[in-house]
XYZ file of N, CA and C in Angstrom:
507
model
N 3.856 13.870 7.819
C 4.213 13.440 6.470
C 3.142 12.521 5.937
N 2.935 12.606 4.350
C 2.486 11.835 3.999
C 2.758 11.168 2.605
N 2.712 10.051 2.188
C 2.734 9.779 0.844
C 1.813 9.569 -0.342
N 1.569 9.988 -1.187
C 0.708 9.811 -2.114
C 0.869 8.750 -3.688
N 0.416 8.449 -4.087
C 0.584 8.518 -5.402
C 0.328 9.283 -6.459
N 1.272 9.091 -7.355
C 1.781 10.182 -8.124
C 2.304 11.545 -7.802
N 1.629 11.860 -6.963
C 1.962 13.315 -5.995
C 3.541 13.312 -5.275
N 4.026 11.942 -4.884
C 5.447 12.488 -3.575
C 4.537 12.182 -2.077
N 5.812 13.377 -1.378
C 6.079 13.003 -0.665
C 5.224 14.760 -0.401
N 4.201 14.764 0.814
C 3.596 16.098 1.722
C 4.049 16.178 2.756
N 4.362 17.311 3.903
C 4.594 17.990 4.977
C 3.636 18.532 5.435
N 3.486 18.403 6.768
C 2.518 19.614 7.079
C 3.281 19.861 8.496
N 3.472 21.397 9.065
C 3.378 21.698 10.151
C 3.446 22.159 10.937
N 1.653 22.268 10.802
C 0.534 22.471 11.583
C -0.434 21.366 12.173
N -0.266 20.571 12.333
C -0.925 19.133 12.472
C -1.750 18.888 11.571
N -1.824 19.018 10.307
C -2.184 18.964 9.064
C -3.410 19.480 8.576
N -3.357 20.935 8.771
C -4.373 22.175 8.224
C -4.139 22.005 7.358
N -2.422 22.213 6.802
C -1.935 22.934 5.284
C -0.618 21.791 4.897
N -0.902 21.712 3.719
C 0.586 20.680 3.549
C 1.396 21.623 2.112
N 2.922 20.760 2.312
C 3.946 21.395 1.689
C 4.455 20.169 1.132
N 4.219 20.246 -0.767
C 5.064 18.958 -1.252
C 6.676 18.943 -0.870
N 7.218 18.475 -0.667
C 8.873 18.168 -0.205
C 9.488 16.559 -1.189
N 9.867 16.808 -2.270
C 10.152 16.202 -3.326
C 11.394 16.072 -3.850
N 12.138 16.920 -3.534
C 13.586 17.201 -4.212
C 14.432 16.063 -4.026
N 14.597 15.321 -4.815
C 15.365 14.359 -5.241
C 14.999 12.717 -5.426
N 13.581 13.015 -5.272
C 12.822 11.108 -5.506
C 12.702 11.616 -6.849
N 13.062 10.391 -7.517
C 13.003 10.125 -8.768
C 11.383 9.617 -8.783
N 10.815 9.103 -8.084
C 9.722 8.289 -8.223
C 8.458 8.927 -7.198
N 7.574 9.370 -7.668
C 6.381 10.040 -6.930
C 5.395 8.967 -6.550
N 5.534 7.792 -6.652
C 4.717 7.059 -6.188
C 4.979 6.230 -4.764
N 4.596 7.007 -3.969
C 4.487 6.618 -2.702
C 4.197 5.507 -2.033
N 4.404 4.444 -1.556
C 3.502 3.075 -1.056
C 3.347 3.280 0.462
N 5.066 3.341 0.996
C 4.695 3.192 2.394
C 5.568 4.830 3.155
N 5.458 4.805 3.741
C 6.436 5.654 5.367
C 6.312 5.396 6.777
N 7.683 5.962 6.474
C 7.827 5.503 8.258
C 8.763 6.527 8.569
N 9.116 6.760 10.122
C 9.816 7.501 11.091
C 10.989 7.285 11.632
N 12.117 7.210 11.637
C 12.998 6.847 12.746
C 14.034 7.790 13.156
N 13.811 7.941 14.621
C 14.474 8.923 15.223
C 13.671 10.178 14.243
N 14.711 11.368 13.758
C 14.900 12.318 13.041
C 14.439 12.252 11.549
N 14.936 10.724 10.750
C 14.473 10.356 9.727
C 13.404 10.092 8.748
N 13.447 10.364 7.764
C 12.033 9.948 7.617
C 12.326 9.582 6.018
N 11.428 7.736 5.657
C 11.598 6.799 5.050
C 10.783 6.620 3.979
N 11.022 6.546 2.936
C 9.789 6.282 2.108
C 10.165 5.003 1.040
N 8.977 4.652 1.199
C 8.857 3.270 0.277
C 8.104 3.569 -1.382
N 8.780 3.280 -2.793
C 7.949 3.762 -3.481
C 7.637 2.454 -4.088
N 6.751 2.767 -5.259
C 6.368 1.502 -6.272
C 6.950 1.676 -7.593
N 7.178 0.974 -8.541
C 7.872 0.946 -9.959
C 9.039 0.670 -9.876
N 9.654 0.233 -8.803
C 10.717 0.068 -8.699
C 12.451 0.660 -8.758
N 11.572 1.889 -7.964
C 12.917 2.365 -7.281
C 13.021 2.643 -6.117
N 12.461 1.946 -5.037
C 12.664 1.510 -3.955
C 12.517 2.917 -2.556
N 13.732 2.641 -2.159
C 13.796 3.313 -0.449
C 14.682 4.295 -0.865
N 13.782 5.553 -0.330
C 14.374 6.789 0.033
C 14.548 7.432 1.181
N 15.336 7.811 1.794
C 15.307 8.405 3.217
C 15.720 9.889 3.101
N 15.056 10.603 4.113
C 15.617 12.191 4.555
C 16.057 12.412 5.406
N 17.095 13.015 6.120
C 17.470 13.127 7.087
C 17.007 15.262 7.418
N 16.879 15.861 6.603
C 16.197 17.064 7.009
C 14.814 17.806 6.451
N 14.027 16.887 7.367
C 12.050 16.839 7.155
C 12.125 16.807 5.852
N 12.373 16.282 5.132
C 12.134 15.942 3.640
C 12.091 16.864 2.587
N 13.503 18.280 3.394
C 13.293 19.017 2.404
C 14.646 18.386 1.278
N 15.264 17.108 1.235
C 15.909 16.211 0.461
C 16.431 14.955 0.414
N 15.821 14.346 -0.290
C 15.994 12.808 -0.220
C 16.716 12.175 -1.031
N 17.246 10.957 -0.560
C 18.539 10.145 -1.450
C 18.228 8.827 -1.269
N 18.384 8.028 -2.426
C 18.113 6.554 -2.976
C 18.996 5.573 -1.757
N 18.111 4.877 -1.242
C 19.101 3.844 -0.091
C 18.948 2.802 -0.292
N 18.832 2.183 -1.382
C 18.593 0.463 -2.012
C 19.647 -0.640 -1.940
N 20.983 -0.496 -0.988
C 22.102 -1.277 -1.320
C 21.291 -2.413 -0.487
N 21.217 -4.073 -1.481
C 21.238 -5.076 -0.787
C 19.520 -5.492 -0.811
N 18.913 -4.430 -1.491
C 17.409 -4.746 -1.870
C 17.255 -5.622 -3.184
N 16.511 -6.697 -3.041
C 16.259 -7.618 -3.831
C 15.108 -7.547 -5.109
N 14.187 -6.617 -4.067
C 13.271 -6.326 -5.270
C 12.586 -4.555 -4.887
N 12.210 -3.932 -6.015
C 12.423 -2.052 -5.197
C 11.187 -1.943 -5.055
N 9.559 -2.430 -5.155
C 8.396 -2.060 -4.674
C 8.306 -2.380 -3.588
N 8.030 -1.058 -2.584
C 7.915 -1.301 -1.099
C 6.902 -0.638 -0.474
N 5.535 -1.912 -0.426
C 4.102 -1.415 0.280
C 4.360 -0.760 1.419
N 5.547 -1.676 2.398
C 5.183 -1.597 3.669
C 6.698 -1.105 4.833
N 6.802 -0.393 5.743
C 7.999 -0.017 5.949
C 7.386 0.256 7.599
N 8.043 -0.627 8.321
C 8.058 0.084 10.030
C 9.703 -0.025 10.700
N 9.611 0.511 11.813
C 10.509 0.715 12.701
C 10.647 -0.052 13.683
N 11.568 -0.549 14.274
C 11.296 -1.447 16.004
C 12.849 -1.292 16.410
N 12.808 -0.790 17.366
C 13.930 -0.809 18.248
C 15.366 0.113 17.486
N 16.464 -0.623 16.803
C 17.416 0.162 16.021
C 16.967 -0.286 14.815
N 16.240 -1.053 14.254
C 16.145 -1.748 12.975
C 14.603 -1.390 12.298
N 15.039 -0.877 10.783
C 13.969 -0.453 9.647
C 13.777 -1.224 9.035
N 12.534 -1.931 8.889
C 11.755 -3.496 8.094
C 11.511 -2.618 6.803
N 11.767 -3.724 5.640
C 11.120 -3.098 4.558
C 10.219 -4.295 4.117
N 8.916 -4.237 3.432
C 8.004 -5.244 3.223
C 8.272 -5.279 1.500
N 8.671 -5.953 0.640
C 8.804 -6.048 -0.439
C 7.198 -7.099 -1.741
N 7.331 -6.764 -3.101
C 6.227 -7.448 -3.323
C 7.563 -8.340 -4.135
N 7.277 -9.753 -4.153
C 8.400 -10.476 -5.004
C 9.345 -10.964 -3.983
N 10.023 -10.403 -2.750
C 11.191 -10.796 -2.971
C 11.444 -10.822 -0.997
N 9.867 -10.673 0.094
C 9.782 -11.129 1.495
C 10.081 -9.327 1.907
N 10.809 -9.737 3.137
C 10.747 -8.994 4.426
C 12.393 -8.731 3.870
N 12.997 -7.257 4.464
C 14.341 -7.046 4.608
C 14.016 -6.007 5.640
N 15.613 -6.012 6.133
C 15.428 -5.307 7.498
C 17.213 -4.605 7.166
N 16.938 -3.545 7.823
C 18.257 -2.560 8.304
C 18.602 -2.276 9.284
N 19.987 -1.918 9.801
C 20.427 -2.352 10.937
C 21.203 -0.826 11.300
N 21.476 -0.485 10.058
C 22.303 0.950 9.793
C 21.477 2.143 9.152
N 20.156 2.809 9.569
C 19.571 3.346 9.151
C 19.169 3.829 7.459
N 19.086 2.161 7.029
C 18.509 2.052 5.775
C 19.546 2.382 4.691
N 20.851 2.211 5.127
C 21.559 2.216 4.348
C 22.189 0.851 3.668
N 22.299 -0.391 4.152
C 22.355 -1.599 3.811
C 21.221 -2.491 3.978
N 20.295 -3.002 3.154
C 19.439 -3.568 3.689
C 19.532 -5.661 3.775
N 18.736 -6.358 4.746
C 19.097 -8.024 4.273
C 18.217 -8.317 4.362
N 18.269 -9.451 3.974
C 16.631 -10.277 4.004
C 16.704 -10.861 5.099
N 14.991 -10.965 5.478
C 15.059 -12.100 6.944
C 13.553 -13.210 6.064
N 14.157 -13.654 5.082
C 13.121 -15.112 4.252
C 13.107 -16.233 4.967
N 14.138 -16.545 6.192
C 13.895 -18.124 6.573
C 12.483 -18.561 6.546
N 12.011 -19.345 6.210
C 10.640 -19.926 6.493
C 9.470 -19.100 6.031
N 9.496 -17.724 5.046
C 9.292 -17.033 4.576
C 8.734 -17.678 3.218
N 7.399 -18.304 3.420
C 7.568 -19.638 1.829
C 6.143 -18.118 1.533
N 5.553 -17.090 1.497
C 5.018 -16.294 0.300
C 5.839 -14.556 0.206
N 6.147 -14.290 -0.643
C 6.855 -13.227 -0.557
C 6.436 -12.190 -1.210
N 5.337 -12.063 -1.108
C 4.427 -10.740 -1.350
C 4.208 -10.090 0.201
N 4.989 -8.923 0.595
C 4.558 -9.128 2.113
C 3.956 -7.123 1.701
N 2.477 -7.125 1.971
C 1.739 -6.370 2.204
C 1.617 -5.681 3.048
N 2.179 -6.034 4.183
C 1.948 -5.158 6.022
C 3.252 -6.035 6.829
N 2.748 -4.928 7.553
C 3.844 -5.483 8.745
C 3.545 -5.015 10.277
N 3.567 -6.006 11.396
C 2.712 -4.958 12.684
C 3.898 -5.752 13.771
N 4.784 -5.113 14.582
C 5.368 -5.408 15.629
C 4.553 -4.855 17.046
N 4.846 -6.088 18.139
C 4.845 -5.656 19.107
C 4.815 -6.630 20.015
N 6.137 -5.560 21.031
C 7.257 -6.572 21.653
C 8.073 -7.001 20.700
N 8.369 -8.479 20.974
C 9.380 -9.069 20.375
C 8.423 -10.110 19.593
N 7.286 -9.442 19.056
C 6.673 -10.199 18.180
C 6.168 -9.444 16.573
N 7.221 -9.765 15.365
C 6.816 -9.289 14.524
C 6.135 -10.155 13.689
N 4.415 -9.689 12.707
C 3.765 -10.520 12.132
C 4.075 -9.832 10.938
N 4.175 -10.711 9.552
C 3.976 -10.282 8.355
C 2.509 -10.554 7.359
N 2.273 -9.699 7.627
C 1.002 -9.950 6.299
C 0.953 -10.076 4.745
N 1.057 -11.055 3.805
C 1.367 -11.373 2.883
C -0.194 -12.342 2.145
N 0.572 -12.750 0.628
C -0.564 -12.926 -0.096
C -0.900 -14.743 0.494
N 0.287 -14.813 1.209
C -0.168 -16.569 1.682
C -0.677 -16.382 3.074
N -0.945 -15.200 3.435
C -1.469 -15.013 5.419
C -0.527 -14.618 5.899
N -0.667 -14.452 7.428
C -0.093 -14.221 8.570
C 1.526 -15.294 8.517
N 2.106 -14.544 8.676
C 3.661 -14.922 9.093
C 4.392 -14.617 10.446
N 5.009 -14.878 11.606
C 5.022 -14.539 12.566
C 6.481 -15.090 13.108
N 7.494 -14.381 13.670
C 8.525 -14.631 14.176
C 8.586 -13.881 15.615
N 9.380 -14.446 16.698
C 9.455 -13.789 17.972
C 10.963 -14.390 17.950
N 12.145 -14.195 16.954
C 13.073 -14.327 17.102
C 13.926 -13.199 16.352
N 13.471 -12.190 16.000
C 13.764 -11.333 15.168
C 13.441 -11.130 13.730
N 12.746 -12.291 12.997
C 13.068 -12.710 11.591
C 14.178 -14.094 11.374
N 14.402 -14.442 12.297
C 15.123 -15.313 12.171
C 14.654 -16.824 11.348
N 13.835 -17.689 11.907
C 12.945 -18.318 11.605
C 10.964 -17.793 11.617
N 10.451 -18.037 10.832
C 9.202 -17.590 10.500
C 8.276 -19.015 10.178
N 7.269 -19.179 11.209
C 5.991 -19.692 11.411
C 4.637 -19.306 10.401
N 3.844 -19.763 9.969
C 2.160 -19.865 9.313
C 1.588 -19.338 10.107
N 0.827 -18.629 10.338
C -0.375 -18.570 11.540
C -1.992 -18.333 10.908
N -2.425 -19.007 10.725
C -3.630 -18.523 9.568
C -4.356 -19.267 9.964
N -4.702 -20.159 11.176
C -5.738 -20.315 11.839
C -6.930 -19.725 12.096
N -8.117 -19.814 11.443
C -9.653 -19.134 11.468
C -9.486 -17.916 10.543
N -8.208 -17.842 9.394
C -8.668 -16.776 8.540
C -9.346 -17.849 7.439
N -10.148 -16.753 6.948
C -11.012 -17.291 6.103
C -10.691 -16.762 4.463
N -9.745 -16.053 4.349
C -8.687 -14.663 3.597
C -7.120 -14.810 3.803
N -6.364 -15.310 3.246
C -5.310 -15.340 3.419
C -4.265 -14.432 2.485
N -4.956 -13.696 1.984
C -4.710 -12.424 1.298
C -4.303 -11.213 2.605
N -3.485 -10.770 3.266
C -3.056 -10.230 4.182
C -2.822 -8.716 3.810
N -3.412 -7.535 4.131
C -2.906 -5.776 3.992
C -2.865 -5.270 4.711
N -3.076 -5.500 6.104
C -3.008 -4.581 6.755
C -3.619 -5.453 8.400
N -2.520 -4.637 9.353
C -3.083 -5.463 11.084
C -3.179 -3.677 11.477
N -3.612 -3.877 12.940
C -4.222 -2.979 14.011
C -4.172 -3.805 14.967
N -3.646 -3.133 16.137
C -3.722 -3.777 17.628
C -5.079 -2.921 18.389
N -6.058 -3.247 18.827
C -6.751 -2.638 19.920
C -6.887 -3.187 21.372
N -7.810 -3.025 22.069
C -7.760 -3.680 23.198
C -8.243 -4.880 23.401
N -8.968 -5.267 22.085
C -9.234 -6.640 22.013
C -8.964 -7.436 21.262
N -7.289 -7.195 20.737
C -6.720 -7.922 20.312
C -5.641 -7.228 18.580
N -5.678 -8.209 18.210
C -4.581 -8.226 16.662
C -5.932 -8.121 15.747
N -5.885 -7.316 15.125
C -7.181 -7.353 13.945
C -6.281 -7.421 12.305
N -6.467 -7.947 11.742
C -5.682 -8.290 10.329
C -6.996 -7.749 9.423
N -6.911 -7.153 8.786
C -7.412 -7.048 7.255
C -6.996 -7.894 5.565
N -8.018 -8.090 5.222
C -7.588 -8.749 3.808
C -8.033 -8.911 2.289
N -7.750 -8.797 1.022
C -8.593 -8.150 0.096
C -9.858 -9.207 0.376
């Protein structure tokens, strides 16, 4: 899968020789983020109509916004039973019921433009327009970490073998 702007939502599969738009029922073709869970598959749009999910390869999708605060969604991952949504305006929300109710996890959450999002383990970081954000309690309480950035403009992390790499405009 992939998302585009303006275009929707693509399929491919063949490990992506050939793709197949799969659109039927987003109101909104502007794509920001996706993600996977289990069988599912999640999409984040921009303009503000938020989270769509499919439950059959995206040949139809339905609006899952109950409990979303604000509907542009850059950034969207998975960890364990629970679907993070990264919002611009309004922090981090997370789902517990496969994106059908979503809540906020803002404690200590003081910039709420959150651009990225990178788990691993029981360590999720948020990337946002004030830096690195970092909880190892679920979202519960949220820490600064922006030590030696020189950019606190946050879009995007990567794990390699030598470490957490953050990107930033």
């Amino acid at each position: 899968f992939i998302g585009s702007i303006a275009g929707g939502v693509f399929r491919s599969s063949d490990n992506g020789t050939n793709w197949t738009q799969v659109n039927n029922g987003l109101s909104n073709l502007n794509i920001l983020s996706i993600t996977v869970k289990d069988s599912m598959v999640i999409v984040g749009t921009d303009g503000g109509e938020g989270i769509y999910k499919s439950i059959n390869r995206g040949n139809n999708w339905i609006a899952t916004n109950s409990g979303l605060k604000n509907k542009q969604i850059p950034c969207l991952s998975v960890h364990n039973s629970k679907v993070y949504a990264g919002t611009y305006g309004r922090g981090l929300f997370y789902s517990d019921d496969n994106g059908n109710n979503w809540k906020s996890l803002n404690i200590g959450l003081t910039y709420n433009d959150v651009g990225s999002l990178f788990i691993n383990g029981g360590t999720l970081l948020v990337g946002s327009d004030g830096g690195v954000f970092r909880t190892t309690d679920n979202g519960l309480y949220w820490s600064s970490v922006n030590t030696g950035l020189s950019s606190v403009d946050i879009n995007s992390f990567v794990l390699s073998k030598s470490g957490i790499f953050a990107g930033s405009y």
